[in-house]
Amino acid sequence: MADTVVKTPKLDELEKGKWPSFVKEIKMAAKTSPMAQDLLGQLELSYEQKLGHWKHGGIVGVMGYGGGVIGRYSDMPDKFPNVSHFHTIRINQPSGWFYTSKALRTLCDIWEKHGSGLTNMHGSTGDIIFLGTSTPHLEPIFSELTKAGFDLGGSGSDVRTPSCCVGPARCEWACYDTLAMAYDLTMSFQDELHRPAFPYKFKFKMSGCPNDCVASIARSDMSIIGTWRDSIQIDKDAVAEYASRGMDIKADVVDNCPAKCMEWDGKELHIENSYCRRCMHCINVMPKALRPGKDRGATVLIGAKAPIIEGALLASVLYPFVKIEAPYQQIKDVVAKIWDVWCEEGKNRERIGEFIQRVGLGNFLDAIEVEPVAEMVAHPRENPYVFYEEYFEEDETAEEQK
Amino acid sequence: MPEVMQERLTDIGPPHYDKFLPPIVKENYGKWRYHEVIKPGVMVHVSETGKKLFTVRAASPRLISIEKIRNYADLADKYCDGYLRFTSRHNVEFLLTKEENIDPLIKDLRVLGHPVGGIQNSISSIVHTQGWIHCHSAATDASGIVKSVMDELVGYFETMVLPGKLRIALACCLNMCGAVHCSDIAILGIHRRPPKIDHENLHKTCEIPSVSASCPTAAIRPATVGGKPSVEVIEERCMFCANCYTVCPSMKLNDPLNDGVSIWVGGKVSNARHEPMFSKLAIPFLPNNPPRWPEVTDAVKGLVELWAKNARKYERMGEWINRIGWPKFFQMAGIEFQKEHIDDFKHAGLTYKRSTHLTF
Ligand code: SF4
Ligand code: SF4
Ligand code: SF4
Ligand code: SF4
């Protein structure tokens, strides 16, 4: 197709430089895909005009599913007919983003037949993204994907594809099995994932420790972050080894402890564990000497989101500590209650975090039958306008005083 | 033989991860004892059993062709019995059991054009979004800025010379697909012009009550324009969030003259030391200047280097700024403080300075 190659002087600039170039990737795909060629043409125009040329998504999908495909259409179909349809397909990634070369090749073969040959590995939520196909290809892609053991991810007002950190598969700090939990929740909520029925999206993210490698505290409606209740495990010899190899344990470790609960006398490291905030700093710095405790579980937080609509939120504590073991019943039970309340009373496009802000955390806890605990707030209220729900009448007080 | 109706599979979920774990991972699942960074982009995890797993992490542009994925698969076959994974920041990781394969793999990755690094005190790949490649709301492109910024910063990806970790993220509009609002440096596409209303078509494409209801500042009200039912926008109330555009294509926010990029700093998601924090506004507006966005690239590079020079060991961008105070940050960064830096949305009052703890 060398004769139809479009001129892209602006994009060509982005082939230079040391960082891997997405333009080279599109050009690789354009060798065989007319779609990728027209994408180059349209993108070059966007670079000239400083303006995107995609229309608002339309409703497209595969039979029986309401999510997983994002409709996308060019606003210049006459000029770029091969991207007049350019839909995205979200494919549920395996937990921890592990693959075999064989599985990757299978995905590539399907996508070579039915789409632009361009992907994101991976999208922001965690899915495998197939970027650019047309409506008639959707059912064939779906059928080939499911035959190969893959299924679509979430989109729209549904459970979005859960994602997790690498966890016990390769990390010594994992306080629970993030891969197993992500897989279990994904399988348990298949219906909620494929058939949008919520006020808005609902994301689960699982991190094995407070380092939170999948940014769950910033990005998920329910964030499950591994932690421990007992004492940090100390290997004294390894501490001494770090010291002898030149680590300044006072400056690097002790002085950076946010709880100021560590002491180092040049020989022995002491941690007052009842004050430790489980921040991970000391463990991160001395992985050979310090490890999370043995009584492990997770802190469950709720309500993180980006700004749209009412402003960004970080997740806040729902359960300070939960043991995380299959079948995760305590979590599933509370999730069911949360969804009930939110589906009943949530407004259209209101994330759970915004819903909680609107009705108040106290009222929300009542509705989902969870007892308030001090760990849920940064500090108790400063304002004295308290809503008491009951008060005494004269005669009741008299009754009581009898 | 009559054709058997093929059963249509649905709701099967993702493949079980177990199918894709290398044998060494299966054998040592949950038994990892510690890890060490051997050199930039290379680490070893050591199990309680003494077994060692080597990881080589390489950069990726996130937008990759199937040809590249096949290249990755070939490398995985050549060096790691066919096993590999991806990270939450779009890097690709090769999982090796043979230490002697590390250097040949790195060499092959170099030939393929993929630098190795992004571990420990380095800048990892920029989490980013679709931009003009695939999204209707984009106020800027994503991949082009990321490529331009990382071409400048790749040296910090391939080394570990920074005081701590630095996480950059980019979103091309306020929808913020990706955790940009809690990044050391966030690059955010912004609109600055109220919606251009397509009065001809609005009543055909959108429900007027839901358009009015979509606006967080109640700037939209129903109106009849040119005899047609439509809406009007009270422009002084518009904060260019594009919520209305999300629900109604006839409320276009995209505008080449006014769209551009803002820069935010000091956020983090990890709980290490300081609690997680939001990023805060450093530079309200920089122009869209494709293909290389020199203004954005210079600004980001300047901020990285300012932090690298002044932060103490382990201090993330936000921890450093907390220590020195925001006025000092603006002064050192040479950024003029202006009205746009002062919050005026919901919890704005909580962001005012309420003490005399000031530096001069
Ligand atoms: S979140 Fe913790 S357990 Fe999970 S990969 Fe990161 S450091 Fe390891
Ligand atoms: S985990 Fe954090 S709070 Fe706990 S002892 Fe270590 S540094 Fe201190
Ligand atoms: S951040 Fe905005 S413009 Fe970018 S991909 Fe997401 S919705 Fe589209
Ligand atoms: S852009 Fe946002 S603030 Fe402006 S009119 Fe639309 S919804 Fe309202």
PDB file of C-alpha atoms and ligand atoms in Angstrom, chain B residues 195 214-217 219-220 233 237-244 253, ligand 4:
ATOM      1  CA  PRO B 195     -19.962  25.421  25.200  1.00  0.00           C
ATOM      2  CA  SER B 214     -25.831  18.031  34.128  1.00  0.00           C
ATOM      3  CA  CYS B 215     -24.219  21.340  35.061  1.00  0.00           C
ATOM      4  CA  PRO B 216     -22.580  21.370  38.521  1.00  0.00           C
ATOM      5  CA  THR B 217     -22.844  25.173  38.749  1.00  0.00           C
ATOM      6  CA  ALA B 219     -25.164  27.559  34.510  1.00  0.00           C
ATOM      7  CA  ILE B 220     -27.539  25.985  31.984  1.00  0.00           C
ATOM      8  CA  VAL B 233     -25.468  29.089  29.299  1.00  0.00           C
ATOM      9  CA  ARG B 237     -20.852  30.538  35.829  1.00  0.00           C
ATOM     10  CA  CYS B 238     -19.183  28.161  33.404  1.00  0.00           C
ATOM     11  CA  MET B 239     -16.028  26.433  34.684  1.00  0.00           C
ATOM     12  CA  PHE B 240     -15.480  24.502  31.422  1.00  0.00           C
ATOM     13  CA  CYS B 241     -15.906  21.086  33.018  1.00  0.00           C
ATOM     14  CA  ALA B 242     -17.668  19.644  29.912  1.00  0.00           C
ATOM     15  CA  ASN B 243     -20.243  17.717  31.923  1.00  0.00           C
ATOM     16  CA  CYS B 244     -22.886  19.119  29.593  1.00  0.00           C
ATOM     17  CA  LEU B 253     -16.367  22.560  24.389  1.00  0.00           C
TER      18      LEU B 253
HETATM   19  S1  SF4 C   4     -18.966  23.177  30.795  1.00  0.00           S
HETATM   20 FE1  SF4 C   4     -19.577  22.569  32.853  1.00  0.00          FE
HETATM   21  S2  SF4 C   4     -19.907  24.496  33.929  1.00  0.00           S
HETATM   22 FE2  SF4 C   4     -19.904  24.980  31.726  1.00  0.00          FE
HETATM   23  S3  SF4 C   4     -22.012  24.886  31.122  1.00  0.00           S
HETATM   24 FE3  SF4 C   4     -21.172  22.869  30.703  1.00  0.00          FE
HETATM   25  S4  SF4 C   4     -21.614  21.704  32.570  1.00  0.00           S
HETATM   26 FE4  SF4 C   4     -21.885  23.862  33.093  1.00  0.00          FE
END
